[in-house]
């Protein structure tokens, strides 16, 4: 019934030719489809170990793992809408003063150097139907110096 109502609306407004030019033949039923960018399962696990390396300095080693199930970028679940599952590993070692508030952190992100697609969007055929993809940041590493007061 909803489809008939939309068809009548298209006829009454004279929009049939516009929809035909845009490749729209009938309404798309998306009931029951998952929300965009909502994987069914994702999880994160972290391991952290702290140790006193001398009377005034604590060393903290940490590794983080994240996994995300596949998901859809749009509610239509079309062939162009899927985003594959991916995972990520980050790690750091921090040396911190117990009394003075300074710290030094050596860190690495995306240690596997994966180029996973984490999001994308599509434009409509009126603007070329191109697809923009957003990739996970490349493998990076660094040193952070800090002072807490």
PDB file of C-alpha atoms in Angstrom:
ATOM      1  CA  UNK A   1       0.000   0.000   0.000  1.00  0.00           C
ATOM      2  CA  UNK A   2       2.808   2.397   0.801  1.00  0.00           C
ATOM      3  CA  UNK A   3       4.301   1.763  -2.633  1.00  0.00           C
ATOM      4  CA  UNK A   4       0.961   2.625  -4.293  1.00  0.00           C
ATOM      5  CA  UNK A   5       0.754   5.846  -2.274  1.00  0.00           C
ATOM      6  CA  UNK A   6       4.227   6.899  -3.369  1.00  0.00           C
ATOM      7  CA  UNK A   7       3.446   6.016  -6.984  1.00  0.00           C
ATOM      8  CA  UNK A   8       0.286   8.172  -6.793  1.00  0.00           C
ATOM      9  CA  UNK A   9       2.287  11.014  -5.247  1.00  0.00           C
ATOM     10  CA  UNK A  10       4.866  10.797  -8.038  1.00  0.00           C
ATOM     11  CA  UNK A  11       2.128  10.934 -10.674  1.00  0.00           C
ATOM     12  CA  UNK A  12       0.291  13.800  -8.996  1.00  0.00           C
ATOM     13  CA  UNK A  13       3.448  15.883  -8.667  1.00  0.00           C
ATOM     14  CA  UNK A  14       4.732  15.073 -12.130  1.00  0.00           C
ATOM     15  CA  UNK A  15       7.971  13.663 -10.728  1.00  0.00           C
ATOM     16  CA  UNK A  16       7.947  10.370 -12.649  1.00  0.00           C
ATOM     17  CA  UNK A  17      10.426  11.564 -15.274  1.00  0.00           C
ATOM     18  CA  UNK A  18      12.776  12.941 -12.603  1.00  0.00           C
ATOM     19  CA  UNK A  19      12.824   9.617 -10.768  1.00  0.00           C
ATOM     20  CA  UNK A  20      13.341   7.687 -14.006  1.00  0.00           C
ATOM     21  CA  UNK A  21      16.311   9.870 -14.924  1.00  0.00           C
ATOM     22  CA  UNK A  22      17.848   9.243 -11.491  1.00  0.00           C
ATOM     23  CA  UNK A  23      17.379   5.488 -11.803  1.00  0.00           C
ATOM     24  CA  UNK A  24      14.756   5.250  -9.075  1.00  0.00           C
ATOM     25  CA  UNK A  25      12.163   2.676 -10.028  1.00  0.00           C
ATOM     26  CA  UNK A  26      10.387   2.086  -6.729  1.00  0.00           C
ATOM     27  CA  UNK A  27      10.809   2.729  -3.010  1.00  0.00           C
ATOM     28  CA  UNK A  28      13.344   0.533  -1.234  1.00  0.00           C
ATOM     29  CA  UNK A  29      12.204  -1.336   1.864  1.00  0.00           C
ATOM     30  CA  UNK A  30      14.966  -1.003   4.470  1.00  0.00           C
ATOM     31  CA  UNK A  31      12.947  -2.289   7.420  1.00  0.00           C
ATOM     32  CA  UNK A  32      14.980  -4.753   9.438  1.00  0.00           C
ATOM     33  CA  UNK A  33      18.318  -3.585   8.011  1.00  0.00           C
ATOM     34  CA  UNK A  34      21.019  -2.618  10.533  1.00  0.00           C
ATOM     35  CA  UNK A  35      21.852   0.980  11.308  1.00  0.00           C
ATOM     36  CA  UNK A  36      24.753   2.350   9.256  1.00  0.00           C
ATOM     37  CA  UNK A  37      28.168   2.102  10.941  1.00  0.00           C
ATOM     38  CA  UNK A  38      26.802  -0.265  13.607  1.00  0.00           C
ATOM     39  CA  UNK A  39      28.714  -3.544  13.634  1.00  0.00           C
ATOM     40  CA  UNK A  40      26.992  -6.395  15.426  1.00  0.00           C
ATOM     41  CA  UNK A  41      30.133  -7.191  17.423  1.00  0.00           C
ATOM     42  CA  UNK A  42      33.252  -5.299  18.395  1.00  0.00           C
ATOM     43  CA  UNK A  43      35.658  -5.777  21.256  1.00  0.00           C
ATOM     44  CA  UNK A  44      38.754  -4.318  22.772  1.00  0.00           C
ATOM     45  CA  UNK A  45      41.314  -6.029  24.982  1.00  0.00           C
ATOM     46  CA  UNK A  46      44.191  -4.357  26.792  1.00  0.00           C
ATOM     47  CA  UNK A  47      47.055  -5.790  28.800  1.00  0.00           C
ATOM     48  CA  UNK A  48      49.000  -3.511  31.088  1.00  0.00           C
ATOM     49  CA  UNK A  49      51.898  -4.196  33.426  1.00  0.00           C
ATOM     50  CA  UNK A  50      53.298  -1.700  35.933  1.00  0.00           C
ATOM     51  CA  UNK A  51      56.601  -2.114  37.743  1.00  0.00           C
ATOM     52  CA  UNK A  52      58.766   0.091  39.932  1.00  0.00           C
ATOM     53  CA  UNK A  53      62.154   0.241  38.167  1.00  0.00           C
ATOM     54  CA  UNK A  54      63.837   2.368  40.825  1.00  0.00           C
ATOM     55  CA  UNK A  55      62.554   4.118  43.961  1.00  0.00           C
ATOM     56  CA  UNK A  56      61.133   7.080  42.042  1.00  0.00           C
ATOM     57  CA  UNK A  57      60.170   5.785  38.573  1.00  0.00           C
ATOM     58  CA  UNK A  58      57.330   3.506  37.479  1.00  0.00           C
ATOM     59  CA  UNK A  59      57.429   1.748  34.102  1.00  0.00           C
ATOM     60  CA  UNK A  60      54.136   0.812  32.442  1.00  0.00           C
ATOM     61  CA  UNK A  61      53.956  -1.454  29.397  1.00  0.00           C
ATOM     62  CA  UNK A  62      50.610  -1.595  27.588  1.00  0.00           C
ATOM     63  CA  UNK A  63      49.259  -3.319  24.495  1.00  0.00           C
ATOM     64  CA  UNK A  64      45.756  -2.747  23.070  1.00  0.00           C
ATOM     65  CA  UNK A  65      43.900  -4.901  20.565  1.00  0.00           C
ATOM     66  CA  UNK A  66      40.646  -3.876  18.863  1.00  0.00           C
ATOM     67  CA  UNK A  67      38.467  -5.932  16.504  1.00  0.00           C
ATOM     68  CA  UNK A  68      35.310  -4.843  14.710  1.00  0.00           C
ATOM     69  CA  UNK A  69      32.839  -6.960  12.759  1.00  0.00           C
ATOM     70  CA  UNK A  70      31.774  -6.011   9.251  1.00  0.00           C
ATOM     71  CA  UNK A  71      29.138  -3.300   8.925  1.00  0.00           C
ATOM     72  CA  UNK A  72      27.209  -1.243   6.391  1.00  0.00           C
ATOM     73  CA  UNK A  73      27.764   2.384   5.437  1.00  0.00           C
ATOM     74  CA  UNK A  74      24.161   2.912   4.292  1.00  0.00           C
ATOM     75  CA  UNK A  75      20.865   1.285   5.284  1.00  0.00           C
ATOM     76  CA  UNK A  76      20.354  -0.277   1.826  1.00  0.00           C
ATOM     77  CA  UNK A  77      22.874  -3.140   2.246  1.00  0.00           C
ATOM     78  CA  UNK A  78      23.854  -2.892  -1.403  1.00  0.00           C
ATOM     79  CA  UNK A  79      27.092  -4.291  -2.857  1.00  0.00           C
ATOM     80  CA  UNK A  80      28.799  -0.893  -2.514  1.00  0.00           C
ATOM     81  CA  UNK A  81      27.695  -0.393   1.089  1.00  0.00           C
ATOM     82  CA  UNK A  82      29.666  -3.083   2.950  1.00  0.00           C
ATOM     83  CA  UNK A  83      32.727  -2.417   5.108  1.00  0.00           C
ATOM     84  CA  UNK A  84      34.870  -5.442   5.983  1.00  0.00           C
ATOM     85  CA  UNK A  85      35.851  -6.427   9.496  1.00  0.00           C
ATOM     86  CA  UNK A  86      39.166  -5.095  10.744  1.00  0.00           C
ATOM     87  CA  UNK A  87      41.476  -5.089  13.727  1.00  0.00           C
ATOM     88  CA  UNK A  88      44.152  -2.843  15.167  1.00  0.00           C
ATOM     89  CA  UNK A  89      47.077  -3.190  17.598  1.00  0.00           C
ATOM     90  CA  UNK A  90      48.630  -0.320  19.565  1.00  0.00           C
ATOM     91  CA  UNK A  91      51.365  -0.450  22.224  1.00  0.00           C
ATOM     92  CA  UNK A  92      53.237   1.869  24.564  1.00  0.00           C
ATOM     93  CA  UNK A  93      55.863   1.948  27.298  1.00  0.00           C
ATOM     94  CA  UNK A  94      55.687   4.793  29.809  1.00  0.00           C
ATOM     95  CA  UNK A  95      58.257   5.847  32.371  1.00  0.00           C
ATOM     96  CA  UNK A  96      56.814   8.138  35.034  1.00  0.00           C
ATOM     97  CA  UNK A  97      58.192   9.888  38.092  1.00  0.00           C
ATOM     98  CA  UNK A  98      56.350   8.958  41.257  1.00  0.00           C
ATOM     99  CA  UNK A  99      57.054  12.321  42.930  1.00  0.00           C
ATOM    100  CA  UNK A 100      57.772  14.950  40.254  1.00  0.00           C
ATOM    101  CA  UNK A 101      54.934  14.418  37.761  1.00  0.00           C
ATOM    102  CA  UNK A 102      57.036  13.992  34.605  1.00  0.00           C
ATOM    103  CA  UNK A 103      56.622  11.105  32.181  1.00  0.00           C
ATOM    104  CA  UNK A 104      58.083   9.803  28.940  1.00  0.00           C
ATOM    105  CA  UNK A 105      55.918   7.603  26.703  1.00  0.00           C
ATOM    106  CA  UNK A 106      57.215   5.635  23.727  1.00  0.00           C
ATOM    107  CA  UNK A 107      54.262   4.522  21.620  1.00  0.00           C
ATOM    108  CA  UNK A 108      53.241   2.869  18.372  1.00  0.00           C
ATOM    109  CA  UNK A 109      49.843   2.778  16.663  1.00  0.00           C
ATOM    110  CA  UNK A 110      48.557   0.416  13.962  1.00  0.00           C
ATOM    111  CA  UNK A 111      51.558  -1.840  14.504  1.00  0.00           C
ATOM    112  CA  UNK A 112      50.478  -4.197  11.691  1.00  0.00           C
ATOM    113  CA  UNK A 113      50.449  -1.198   9.295  1.00  0.00           C
ATOM    114  CA  UNK A 114      47.054  -2.208   7.873  1.00  0.00           C
ATOM    115  CA  UNK A 115      45.170   0.061   5.466  1.00  0.00           C
ATOM    116  CA  UNK A 116      41.710  -0.947   6.628  1.00  0.00           C
ATOM    117  CA  UNK A 117      38.657   0.911   5.342  1.00  0.00           C
ATOM    118  CA  UNK A 118      36.931   2.222   8.460  1.00  0.00           C
ATOM    119  CA  UNK A 119      34.216   4.292   6.740  1.00  0.00           C
ATOM    120  CA  UNK A 120      33.032   5.413   3.321  1.00  0.00           C
ATOM    121  CA  UNK A 121      30.209   7.252   1.683  1.00  0.00           C
ATOM    122  CA  UNK A 122      28.703   7.425  -1.763  1.00  0.00           C
ATOM    123  CA  UNK A 123      27.304  10.322  -3.673  1.00  0.00           C
ATOM    124  CA  UNK A 124      24.201  10.001  -5.798  1.00  0.00           C
ATOM    125  CA  UNK A 125      24.235   9.646  -9.557  1.00  0.00           C
ATOM    126  CA  UNK A 126      23.455  13.350  -9.936  1.00  0.00           C
ATOM    127  CA  UNK A 127      26.998  14.091  -8.745  1.00  0.00           C
ATOM    128  CA  UNK A 128      28.916  11.226 -10.327  1.00  0.00           C
ATOM    129  CA  UNK A 129      28.278   8.345  -7.912  1.00  0.00           C
ATOM    130  CA  UNK A 130      31.822   8.550  -6.556  1.00  0.00           C
ATOM    131  CA  UNK A 131      32.861   6.832  -3.331  1.00  0.00           C
ATOM    132  CA  UNK A 132      35.050   8.374  -0.646  1.00  0.00           C
ATOM    133  CA  UNK A 133      36.885   5.929   1.594  1.00  0.00           C
ATOM    134  CA  UNK A 134      38.371   6.680   4.976  1.00  0.00           C
ATOM    135  CA  UNK A 135      41.328   4.483   5.881  1.00  0.00           C
ATOM    136  CA  UNK A 136      42.861   3.693   9.231  1.00  0.00           C
ATOM    137  CA  UNK A 137      45.836   5.913   9.997  1.00  0.00           C
ATOM    138  CA  UNK A 138      49.107   4.330   8.858  1.00  0.00           C
ATOM    139  CA  UNK A 139      51.584   2.861  11.288  1.00  0.00           C
ATOM    140  CA  UNK A 140      52.922   5.658  13.465  1.00  0.00           C
ATOM    141  CA  UNK A 141      55.329   5.825  16.369  1.00  0.00           C
ATOM    142  CA  UNK A 142      56.529   8.546  18.631  1.00  0.00           C
ATOM    143  CA  UNK A 143      57.732   9.799  21.957  1.00  0.00           C
ATOM    144  CA  UNK A 144      55.588  11.929  24.222  1.00  0.00           C
ATOM    145  CA  UNK A 145      57.098  14.013  27.023  1.00  0.00           C
ATOM    146  CA  UNK A 146      54.772  15.318  29.681  1.00  0.00           C
ATOM    147  CA  UNK A 147      54.466  17.011  33.003  1.00  0.00           C
ATOM    148  CA  UNK A 148      51.488  16.603  35.312  1.00  0.00           C
ATOM    149  CA  UNK A 149      50.886  19.297  37.901  1.00  0.00           C
TER     150      UNK A 149
END
